[in-house]
Short mmCIF file of C-alpha atoms in Angstrom, two decimals:
data_model
loop_
_atom_site.label_atom_id
_atom_site.label_comp_id
_atom_site.label_asym_id
_atom_site.label_seq_id
_atom_site.Cartn_x
_atom_site.Cartn_y
_atom_site.Cartn_z
CA MET A 1 0.00 0.00 0.00
CA ASN A 2 1.30 3.44 -0.95
CA VAL A 3 0.09 5.23 2.17
CA GLY A 4 1.27 8.66 1.10
CA LYS A 5 -0.97 8.43 -1.95
CA ASP A 6 -3.95 6.54 -0.54
CA LEU A 7 -4.31 7.92 3.01
CA ARG A 8 -7.38 10.11 3.55
CA ARG A 9 -6.84 12.52 6.42
CA THR A 10 -10.38 13.91 6.73
CA LYS A 11 -12.63 11.51 8.64
CA ILE A 12 -16.10 10.35 7.58
CA VAL A 13 -19.05 10.12 9.98
CA ALA A 14 -22.08 8.10 8.79
CA THR A 15 -25.49 7.93 10.43
CA MET A 16 -26.87 4.45 11.01
CA GLY A 17 -30.50 3.76 10.09
CA PRO A 18 -32.82 1.37 8.27
CA ALA A 19 -30.71 1.59 5.10
CA SER A 20 -27.46 0.68 6.88
CA ASN A 21 -28.19 -1.31 10.03
CA THR A 22 -27.38 -4.79 8.75
CA PRO A 23 -23.89 -6.28 9.20
CA ALA A 24 -23.43 -6.64 5.43
CA VAL A 25 -24.28 -3.01 4.58
CA LEU A 26 -22.40 -1.56 7.55
CA SER A 27 -19.37 -3.64 6.62
CA ASP A 28 -19.55 -2.15 3.11
CA LEU A 29 -19.70 1.36 4.60
CA VAL A 30 -16.66 0.82 6.80
CA LYS A 31 -14.72 -0.71 3.91
CA ALA A 32 -15.75 2.30 1.80
CA GLY A 33 -14.27 4.67 4.36
CA VAL A 34 -16.53 5.25 7.38
CA ASP A 35 -14.55 6.03 10.54
CA VAL A 36 -17.36 7.00 12.92
CA VAL A 37 -20.92 5.62 13.15
CA ARG A 38 -23.55 8.07 14.43
CA LEU A 39 -26.63 6.91 16.34
CA ASN A 40 -29.46 9.44 16.18
CA MET A 41 -31.23 9.17 19.54
CA SER A 42 -34.24 11.03 18.10
CA HIS A 43 -35.16 7.83 16.28
CA SER A 44 -35.56 4.15 17.18
CA ASP A 45 -35.75 2.71 20.71
CA TYR A 46 -33.18 1.20 23.05
CA THR A 47 -33.70 -2.25 21.59
CA GLY A 48 -32.88 -0.92 18.13
CA HIS A 49 -29.90 1.12 19.31
CA ARG A 50 -28.54 -1.80 21.32
CA GLN A 51 -28.73 -4.00 18.23
CA ASN A 52 -27.04 -1.30 16.10
CA ILE A 53 -24.19 -1.00 18.58
CA ALA A 54 -23.77 -4.78 18.59
CA THR A 55 -23.68 -4.70 14.78
CA VAL A 56 -20.93 -2.07 14.82
CA ARG A 57 -18.84 -4.17 17.18
CA GLU A 58 -19.50 -7.28 15.07
CA VAL A 59 -18.28 -5.49 11.94
CA GLU A 60 -15.31 -4.11 13.86
CA LYS A 61 -14.30 -7.64 14.83
CA GLU A 62 -14.95 -9.02 11.34
CA LEU A 63 -12.80 -6.39 9.62
CA GLY A 64 -10.13 -6.27 12.31
CA ARG A 65 -10.25 -2.49 12.55
CA PRO A 66 -11.69 -0.09 15.15
CA VAL A 67 -14.93 1.81 14.54
CA CYS A 68 -15.93 4.81 16.64
CA ILE A 69 -19.53 5.25 17.90
CA LEU A 70 -21.12 8.66 18.45
CA GLY A 71 -24.50 8.92 20.19
CA ASP A 72 -26.37 12.09 19.17
CA LEU A 73 -28.91 13.35 21.75
CA LYS A 74 -32.32 14.64 20.71
CA GLY A 75 -32.10 17.76 22.88
CA PRO A 76 -34.80 20.32 23.74
CA GLU A 77 -36.94 20.19 20.62
CA ILE A 78 -40.40 21.68 20.08
CA ARG A 79 -42.51 19.74 17.58
CA THR A 80 -45.97 19.90 16.09
CA GLY A 81 -48.58 17.28 16.92
CA LEU A 82 -50.95 15.10 14.93
CA LEU A 83 -53.03 16.58 12.12
CA GLU A 84 -56.51 15.95 10.72
CA THR A 85 -54.74 14.73 7.62
CA LYS A 86 -51.11 13.64 7.34
CA GLU A 87 -50.32 17.00 5.76
CA ILE A 88 -51.90 20.46 5.71
CA ASN A 89 -51.26 23.39 3.38
CA LEU A 90 -50.60 26.78 4.97
CA GLU A 91 -51.08 29.87 2.80
CA PRO A 92 -49.55 33.33 3.28
CA GLU A 93 -51.68 35.51 5.61
CA ASP A 94 -53.26 32.46 7.32
CA LEU A 95 -53.59 32.91 11.09
CA LEU A 96 -52.38 29.79 12.90
CA ALA A 97 -52.71 29.18 16.65
CA LEU A 98 -49.93 27.22 18.36
CA THR A 99 -51.34 25.58 21.50
CA PRO A 100 -50.03 23.20 24.15
CA GLU A 101 -53.54 21.77 24.46
CA LYS A 102 -54.05 18.37 22.92
CA CYS A 103 -55.88 18.69 19.61
CA THR A 104 -55.94 17.32 16.11
CA GLY A 105 -54.26 19.98 14.01
CA SER A 106 -55.82 21.98 11.20
CA THR A 107 -54.95 25.06 9.15
CA SER A 108 -56.17 27.24 12.03
CA ARG A 109 -54.83 25.48 15.14
CA ILE A 110 -52.10 22.92 15.88
CA HIS A 111 -50.69 21.30 18.99
CA ILE A 112 -47.05 21.93 19.99
CA SER A 113 -44.97 19.98 22.50
CA TYR A 114 -44.15 22.91 24.82
CA ASP A 115 -46.36 24.30 27.58
CA ASP A 116 -44.69 27.66 28.23
CA LEU A 117 -44.28 29.14 24.74
CA SER A 118 -46.79 31.91 25.47
CA SER A 119 -44.53 33.12 28.31
CA ASP A 120 -41.31 32.99 26.27
CA VAL A 121 -42.26 34.88 23.09
CA SER A 122 -43.86 38.22 22.27
CA PRO A 123 -45.52 39.77 19.20
CA GLY A 124 -43.08 40.12 16.31
CA GLN A 125 -41.12 36.96 17.15
CA LEU A 126 -40.13 34.99 14.05
CA VAL A 127 -41.26 31.37 13.91
CA TYR A 128 -40.03 28.71 11.48
CA MET A 129 -41.42 25.23 10.87
CA SER A 130 -40.23 22.25 8.84
CA ASP A 131 -36.53 23.22 8.82
CA GLY A 132 -37.36 26.79 7.80
CA ALA A 133 -39.62 25.92 4.88
CA ILE A 134 -42.56 27.74 6.54
CA SER A 135 -42.08 31.15 8.18
CA MET A 136 -44.46 33.09 10.42
CA HIS A 137 -44.40 35.85 13.00
CA VAL A 138 -46.21 36.04 16.34
CA GLU A 139 -49.20 38.39 16.01
CA LYS A 140 -50.86 38.02 19.39
CA ILE A 141 -50.93 35.87 22.50
CA LYS A 142 -54.13 34.79 24.24
CA GLY A 143 -53.80 32.62 27.32
CA LYS A 144 -51.65 29.63 26.39
CA ASP A 145 -52.26 30.10 22.66
CA VAL A 146 -49.74 31.87 20.42
CA PHE A 147 -51.32 33.21 17.21
CA CYS A 148 -48.97 33.43 14.24
CA ARG A 149 -49.43 35.09 10.84
CA VAL A 150 -48.03 32.97 8.01
CA GLU A 151 -45.50 34.81 5.82
CA ARG A 152 -44.11 31.99 3.69
CA GLY A 153 -46.53 29.13 3.37
CA GLY A 154 -46.10 25.52 2.43
CA LYS A 155 -47.04 21.97 3.30
CA LEU A 156 -46.74 20.99 6.97
CA GLY A 157 -46.54 17.39 8.12
CA GLU A 158 -46.94 15.85 11.55
CA ARG A 159 -44.27 16.05 14.27
CA LYS A 160 -42.26 18.75 12.50
CA GLY A 161 -39.76 20.93 14.34
CA LEU A 162 -40.29 24.58 15.26
CA ASN A 163 -37.58 27.22 15.64
CA PHE A 164 -37.80 30.61 17.34
CA PRO A 165 -34.62 32.50 16.33
CA GLY A 166 -33.20 34.68 19.09
CA ALA A 167 -35.86 33.71 21.66
CA ASN A 168 -34.69 32.78 25.15
CA LEU A 169 -36.85 29.73 25.66
CA SER A 170 -37.05 28.38 29.19
CA LEU A 171 -36.69 24.79 27.99
CA PRO A 172 -34.02 22.90 29.95
CA PHE A 173 -30.85 22.06 28.01
CA LEU A 174 -31.24 18.35 28.79
CA MET A 175 -34.74 16.86 28.74
CA GLU A 176 -35.79 13.75 30.69
CA LYS A 177 -35.29 11.67 27.55
CA ASP A 178 -31.76 13.04 27.17
CA TYR A 179 -30.82 12.00 30.69
CA ARG A 180 -32.15 8.49 30.03
CA ASP A 181 -30.31 8.38 26.71
CA ILE A 182 -27.03 9.45 28.31
CA GLU A 183 -27.28 6.66 30.87
CA PHE A 184 -28.06 4.17 28.10
CA LEU A 185 -25.10 5.35 26.01
CA ILE A 186 -22.79 5.15 29.02
CA ASP A 187 -24.00 1.60 29.70
CA GLN A 188 -23.28 0.76 26.04
CA ASN A 189 -19.78 2.27 26.33
CA VAL A 190 -19.99 4.53 23.28
CA ASP A 191 -17.07 6.80 22.46
CA PHE A 192 -18.69 10.22 22.02
CA ILE A 193 -21.99 11.82 22.98
CA ALA A 194 -23.14 14.84 20.95
CA ALA A 195 -25.11 17.50 22.83
CA SER A 196 -27.86 19.15 20.79
CA PHE A 197 -28.88 22.82 20.97
CA VAL A 198 -26.01 23.87 23.23
CA ARG A 199 -26.51 27.47 24.32
CA CYS A 200 -23.49 28.21 26.51
CA ALA A 201 -20.43 26.58 28.07
CA SER A 202 -22.25 25.92 31.35
CA ASP A 203 -24.53 23.48 29.47
CA ILE A 204 -21.48 21.33 28.71
CA VAL A 205 -20.16 21.67 32.27
CA GLY A 206 -23.46 20.37 33.67
CA MET A 207 -23.61 17.51 31.19
CA ARG A 208 -20.02 16.52 31.98
CA LYS A 209 -20.83 16.46 35.70
CA PHE A 210 -23.85 14.21 35.14
CA MET A 211 -21.88 11.85 32.88
CA ASP A 212 -19.02 11.57 35.36
CA GLU A 213 -21.47 10.79 38.19
CA LYS A 214 -22.97 8.00 36.08
CA GLY A 215 -19.62 6.41 35.19
CA GLY A 216 -19.09 8.04 31.79
CA GLU A 217 -15.77 9.73 32.52
CA GLY A 218 -14.08 8.20 29.47
CA ILE A 219 -16.77 9.31 27.01
CA LYS A 220 -16.09 12.62 25.27
CA ILE A 221 -18.65 15.35 24.57
CA ILE A 222 -19.26 16.93 21.17
CA ALA A 223 -21.00 20.32 21.39
CA LYS A 224 -23.38 20.89 18.49
CA ILE A 225 -23.46 24.53 17.44
CA GLU A 226 -26.95 25.25 16.12
CA THR A 227 -28.22 28.34 17.99
CA GLN A 228 -27.33 32.03 18.01
CA GLN A 229 -26.58 31.79 21.73
CA ALA A 230 -23.97 29.11 21.05
CA VAL A 231 -22.37 31.20 18.30
CA ASP A 232 -22.19 34.13 20.73
CA ASP A 233 -20.48 31.97 23.39
CA ILE A 234 -18.35 29.96 20.96
CA ASP A 235 -14.97 30.74 22.58
CA ALA A 236 -16.06 29.40 25.97
CA ILE A 237 -17.80 26.38 24.40
CA VAL A 238 -14.71 25.44 22.37
CA LYS A 239 -12.57 25.78 25.48
CA ILE A 240 -14.69 23.37 27.57
CA SER A 241 -15.77 20.80 24.94
CA ASP A 242 -13.96 17.71 23.63
CA GLY A 243 -15.15 18.39 20.09
CA ILE A 244 -17.49 20.56 18.03
CA MET A 245 -20.16 19.87 15.41
CA VAL A 246 -21.22 22.59 12.98
CA ALA A 247 -24.87 21.48 12.83
CA ARG A 248 -25.91 23.52 9.83
CA GLY A 249 -29.54 22.32 9.69
CA ASP A 250 -30.97 24.13 12.70
CA LEU A 251 -28.16 26.67 12.62
CA GLY A 252 -29.38 27.79 9.18
CA VAL A 253 -32.80 28.44 10.69
CA GLU A 254 -31.66 30.02 13.94
CA ILE A 255 -29.35 32.53 12.22
CA PRO A 256 -29.72 34.24 8.82
CA ILE A 257 -28.94 31.57 6.24
CA ALA A 258 -26.48 33.84 4.42
CA GLU A 259 -24.30 33.87 7.56
CA VAL A 260 -23.94 30.08 7.78
CA PRO A 261 -20.85 29.74 5.53
CA LEU A 262 -18.96 32.45 7.41
CA VAL A 263 -19.98 31.09 10.82
CA GLN A 264 -18.89 27.61 9.67
CA LYS A 265 -15.43 28.91 8.78
CA MET A 266 -15.16 30.78 12.08
CA ILE A 267 -16.14 27.76 14.18
CA ILE A 268 -13.78 25.41 12.33
CA ALA A 269 -10.90 27.86 12.75
CA LYS A 270 -11.50 28.19 16.49
CA ALA A 271 -11.69 24.40 16.96
CA ASN A 272 -8.49 23.99 14.92
CA ARG A 273 -6.64 26.50 17.09
CA ARG A 274 -7.86 24.76 20.23
CA GLY A 275 -6.77 21.37 18.87
CA ILE A 276 -10.13 19.61 19.22
CA PRO A 277 -11.91 17.72 16.42
CA VAL A 278 -14.66 19.52 14.50
CA ILE A 279 -17.38 17.88 12.39
CA THR A 280 -19.17 19.64 9.53
CA ALA A 281 -22.69 18.26 9.19
CA THR A 282 -26.03 18.44 7.38
CA GLN A 283 -26.94 18.06 3.70
CA MET A 284 -23.38 17.50 2.54
CA LEU A 285 -24.45 14.98 -0.12
CA ASP A 286 -28.19 15.25 0.46
CA SER A 287 -29.20 14.62 -3.15
CA MET A 288 -27.55 11.19 -2.94
CA THR A 289 -30.32 10.11 -0.58
CA PHE A 290 -32.26 9.37 -3.76
CA ASN A 291 -29.78 9.91 -6.60
CA ALA A 292 -26.59 8.05 -7.50
CA TYR A 293 -24.65 11.24 -8.20
CA PRO A 294 -24.13 14.43 -6.16
CA THR A 295 -24.82 17.97 -7.33
CA ARG A 296 -21.96 20.33 -8.21
CA ALA A 297 -22.93 22.49 -5.25
CA GLU A 298 -22.60 19.53 -2.86
CA VAL A 299 -19.19 18.62 -4.26
CA THR A 300 -18.05 22.20 -3.72
CA ASP A 301 -19.52 22.24 -0.21
CA VAL A 302 -17.60 19.12 0.84
CA ALA A 303 -14.36 20.44 -0.65
CA ASN A 304 -14.71 23.84 1.01
CA ALA A 305 -15.34 22.31 4.44
CA ILE A 306 -12.13 20.30 4.06
CA ILE A 307 -10.19 23.33 2.85
CA ASP A 308 -11.59 25.27 5.84
CA GLY A 309 -9.93 22.66 8.09
CA THR A 310 -12.75 20.40 9.27
CA ASP A 311 -11.62 17.16 10.91
CA ALA A 312 -14.67 15.23 9.75
CA ILE A 313 -17.54 15.40 7.28
CA MET A 314 -20.87 13.85 8.20
CA LEU A 315 -23.59 11.98 6.34
CA SER A 316 -27.09 11.90 7.84
CA GLY A 317 -30.11 10.76 5.85
CA GLU A 318 -27.80 9.79 2.99
CA THR A 319 -26.67 6.66 4.88
CA ALA A 320 -29.55 6.31 7.36
CA VAL A 321 -32.42 6.06 4.87
CA GLY A 322 -30.80 6.64 1.47
CA LYS A 323 -30.90 4.39 -1.56
CA TYR A 324 -27.11 4.39 -2.06
CA PRO A 325 -25.37 4.36 1.36
CA ALA A 326 -22.12 2.66 0.27
CA LEU A 327 -21.88 4.63 -2.97
CA THR A 328 -22.38 7.85 -1.01
CA VAL A 329 -19.49 6.99 1.32
CA GLN A 330 -17.30 6.08 -1.66
CA THR A 331 -18.15 9.43 -3.24
CA MET A 332 -17.37 11.29 -0.01
CA HIS A 333 -14.01 9.49 0.18
CA LYS A 334 -13.07 10.47 -3.38
CA LEU A 335 -14.10 14.10 -2.84
CA ALA A 336 -12.06 14.29 0.36
CA MET A 337 -8.98 12.78 -1.27
CA LYS A 338 -9.12 15.33 -4.05
CA ALA A 339 -9.76 18.31 -1.76
CA GLU A 340 -6.80 17.34 0.40
CA THR A 341 -4.42 17.73 -2.55
CA THR A 342 -4.80 21.52 -2.32
CA GLY A 343 -2.21 21.70 0.46
CA VAL A 344 -3.67 24.99 1.69
CA LEU A 345 -3.29 24.11 5.38
CA LYS A 346 0.00 25.39 6.73
CA LEU A 347 1.87 24.72 9.95
CA GLU A 348 1.28 27.58 12.38
CA VAL A 349 3.86 28.01 15.12
CA ALA A 350 3.31 30.33 18.06
CA GLU A 351 6.14 32.71 18.87
CA ARG A 352 6.47 31.09 22.27
CA GLU A 353 4.99 27.87 23.68
CA THR A 354 4.79 27.65 27.46
CA SER A 355 3.58 24.04 27.55
CA ILE A 356 6.25 21.33 27.18
CA SER A 357 3.69 18.95 25.61
CA ARG A 358 2.54 21.52 23.02
CA ALA A 359 6.09 22.61 22.23
CA THR A 360 7.12 18.97 21.79
CA SER A 361 4.27 18.44 19.33
CA VAL A 362 5.23 21.51 17.30
CA ALA A 363 8.86 20.39 17.27
CA ALA A 364 7.81 16.99 15.92
CA CYS A 365 5.92 18.63 13.05
CA LEU A 366 8.81 20.94 12.22
CA LEU A 367 11.23 18.02 12.17
CA ALA A 368 8.89 16.01 9.99
CA SER A 369 8.67 18.88 7.52
CA GLN A 370 12.37 19.66 7.47
CA LEU A 371 13.57 16.05 7.22
CA GLY A 372 10.86 14.70 4.95
CA VAL A 373 10.05 11.81 7.26
CA ALA A 374 7.63 9.05 6.25
CA ALA A 375 5.44 9.36 9.37
CA ILE A 376 5.08 10.76 12.86
CA ILE A 377 4.54 8.13 15.55
CA THR A 378 3.06 9.20 18.86
CA ILE A 379 2.73 7.06 21.98
CA THR A 380 -0.38 8.15 23.89
CA SER A 381 -2.48 7.10 26.85
CA THR A 382 -5.18 9.80 26.59
CA GLY A 383 -5.11 10.83 22.92
CA ALA A 384 -4.03 14.38 23.75
CA THR A 385 -0.63 14.26 21.99
CA PRO A 386 -1.91 13.11 18.57
CA CYS A 387 -4.60 15.82 18.78
CA ARG A 388 -1.92 18.44 19.44
CA ILE A 389 0.14 17.13 16.52
CA ALA A 390 -2.91 17.05 14.21
CA ARG A 391 -3.62 20.67 15.17
CA ASN A 392 -0.51 21.61 13.18
CA ARG A 393 -1.78 19.71 10.09
CA PRO A 394 1.50 17.94 9.18
CA GLN A 395 1.59 16.52 5.68
CA ARG A 396 2.79 13.09 6.82
CA PRO A 397 0.66 10.38 8.50
CA ILE A 398 0.23 10.55 12.27
CA ILE A 399 0.45 7.04 13.77
CA ALA A 400 -1.03 6.97 17.29
CA CYS A 401 -0.23 3.92 19.43
CA SER A 402 -2.21 3.45 22.64
CA PRO A 403 -3.02 0.67 25.14
CA ASP A 404 -6.54 2.11 25.56
CA LYS A 405 -9.08 0.85 23.01
CA LYS A 406 -11.52 3.68 23.74
CA VAL A 407 -8.81 6.25 23.05
CA ILE A 408 -8.04 4.44 19.79
CA ARG A 409 -11.68 4.72 18.71
CA GLN A 410 -11.92 8.37 19.73
CA LEU A 411 -8.84 9.21 17.66
CA LEU A 412 -10.71 8.01 14.57
CA LEU A 413 -12.44 11.41 14.62
CA VAL A 414 -9.19 13.38 14.51
CA TRP A 415 -7.76 14.68 11.23
CA GLY A 416 -4.80 12.70 9.88
CA VAL A 417 -4.53 10.26 12.81
CA SER A 418 -4.31 6.50 12.23
CA PRO A 419 -4.67 4.81 15.65
CA PHE A 420 -3.34 1.36 16.58
CA TYR A 421 -3.38 -0.78 19.70
CA LEU A 422 -0.07 -1.18 21.55
CA SER A 423 -0.01 -3.11 24.81
CA GLU A 424 1.35 -1.42 27.90
CA GLN A 425 5.12 -1.72 28.21
CA GLU A 426 7.65 -0.69 30.79
CA TYR A 427 10.64 0.37 28.69
CA THR A 428 10.78 3.22 26.18
CA ASP A 429 13.11 1.43 23.75
CA GLN A 430 10.72 -1.52 23.50
CA ILE A 431 7.73 0.80 23.02
CA HIS A 432 9.53 2.61 20.18
CA ALA A 433 10.55 -0.66 18.53
CA ASP A 434 7.01 -2.09 18.74
CA SER A 435 5.39 1.10 17.46
CA LYS A 436 7.70 1.15 14.43
CA SER A 437 6.88 -2.50 13.79
CA ILE A 438 3.15 -1.71 13.89
CA ALA A 439 3.56 1.19 11.44
CA ARG A 440 5.69 -0.94 9.15
CA LYS A 441 3.22 -3.85 9.07
CA ALA A 442 0.40 -1.40 8.31
CA GLY A 443 2.31 -0.11 5.27
CA TYR A 444 3.27 3.32 6.57
CA LEU A 445 7.01 2.65 6.79
CA LYS A 446 9.64 0.72 4.86
CA GLU A 447 13.35 0.07 5.21
CA GLY A 448 15.42 3.26 5.08
CA ASP A 449 12.54 5.60 6.03
CA LEU A 450 12.98 8.31 8.61
CA VAL A 451 10.34 8.55 11.35
CA VAL A 452 9.71 11.02 14.18
CA ILE A 453 8.62 9.40 17.45
CA VAL A 454 6.90 11.47 20.16
CA SER A 455 6.58 9.96 23.63
CA GLY A 456 6.90 10.72 27.32
CA ILE A 457 9.05 9.82 30.26
CA PRO A 458 7.96 8.42 32.68
CA VAL A 459 6.19 5.87 30.48
CA GLY A 460 2.38 5.67 30.63
CA VAL A 461 1.85 8.85 32.65
CA ALA A 462 -0.80 11.16 31.14
CA GLY A 463 0.54 14.61 30.28
CA SER A 464 4.19 13.56 30.35
CA THR A 465 4.93 14.03 26.61
CA ASN A 466 8.44 15.46 26.58
CA THR A 467 10.53 13.48 24.11
CA VAL A 468 11.04 13.72 20.34
CA LYS A 469 13.24 11.20 18.57
CA VAL A 470 14.21 10.91 14.90
CA ASP A 471 14.89 7.32 13.87
CA LYS A 472 15.73 5.46 10.69
CA LEU A 473 14.27 2.07 9.86
CA ASP A 474 16.88 -0.62 9.36
#
């Protein structure tokens, strides 16, 4: 294998669903390039999710390669209720009452799943339904009913989401279902949990506390940025989170849609500087849900996200319910490989690094660039060192060797990192020799190659990265 030519550095996240939940199809997806499997907790039940997780682990064992699992929480959603017919047509200037009272919806009155909306909004508030397809504004409030004047009409189905851009809704960040889902995901030992509709850094702090109390210390949190409040508090959220998702679906409804590309670039840049993985999500190859070929706009969108510096690109309905799940992943892989040939990402070095671990990581990247090494090998117990190295976007493969299988799976989300299992060892020389052997067997190294090895003394102590070694393979 010519790793330098064939290695894709951008990671692929695929959502599991009816179109991809069999061992055969999921195996095809992983072989096509999927690194991370996403479980959407808004759909299915625990029996279904438990079976999907078992399928992932079965495929992992069959293929002899790790697969990361990300559980995506539903979050504090407001949805419409049942309708007289499966679909109603709203016309401009219609007056529609939103009510928490149970009723069968019509063109004049529909049920919503939130009791306190009348206390949280005021006349003039914008309201969107069906991912922004229908727009209204609040005209008046009477008791618990919120009367809205339709501005942009359209067809409304049952159980569709509502958005209230800029409103400070008193919904809790984590609903009762989310707490139950977190406990289930901890019990299933997933690798990441994505938090939906994050508003501020304190939301993540509270979620982390709950997870730690329930035994989920090793599971990392991805903060989904999809509200104006989260955009406003992005620096604090990036600082406290383990990863970020640019969730462009709701984000494109909560903020002016023309701002989404610029906000995406800003969020990716901040996550890159912090050295945490960032996922770009929503409608990346949406047309491939039903078609065997993407649009030119989608191809450009994927390429631009990669050029912006995203660690991962995500597929949602395309692999969950689409007609061509494996073909979609193959297409995403090809697009990523081509976009990565631009070489626009450059090594950024701070004038002065005060952290030994960070300075060691920068030194490794500089050496790799100057000497033209074949790969950078990092020995890690927590995954922090390969993340710091990936932050500098070196143009050679990053081989991460760890004795922790959860860390190995979590590193599958990080740009440019290829993780491998290495059993715990006592002596540095033996660790270096074994890590080189692993990289060589995997096709990353051959006789005569130079390699940079980053490790720490004392061995196996988190945060002890302090050694850079340049070695030549005999």
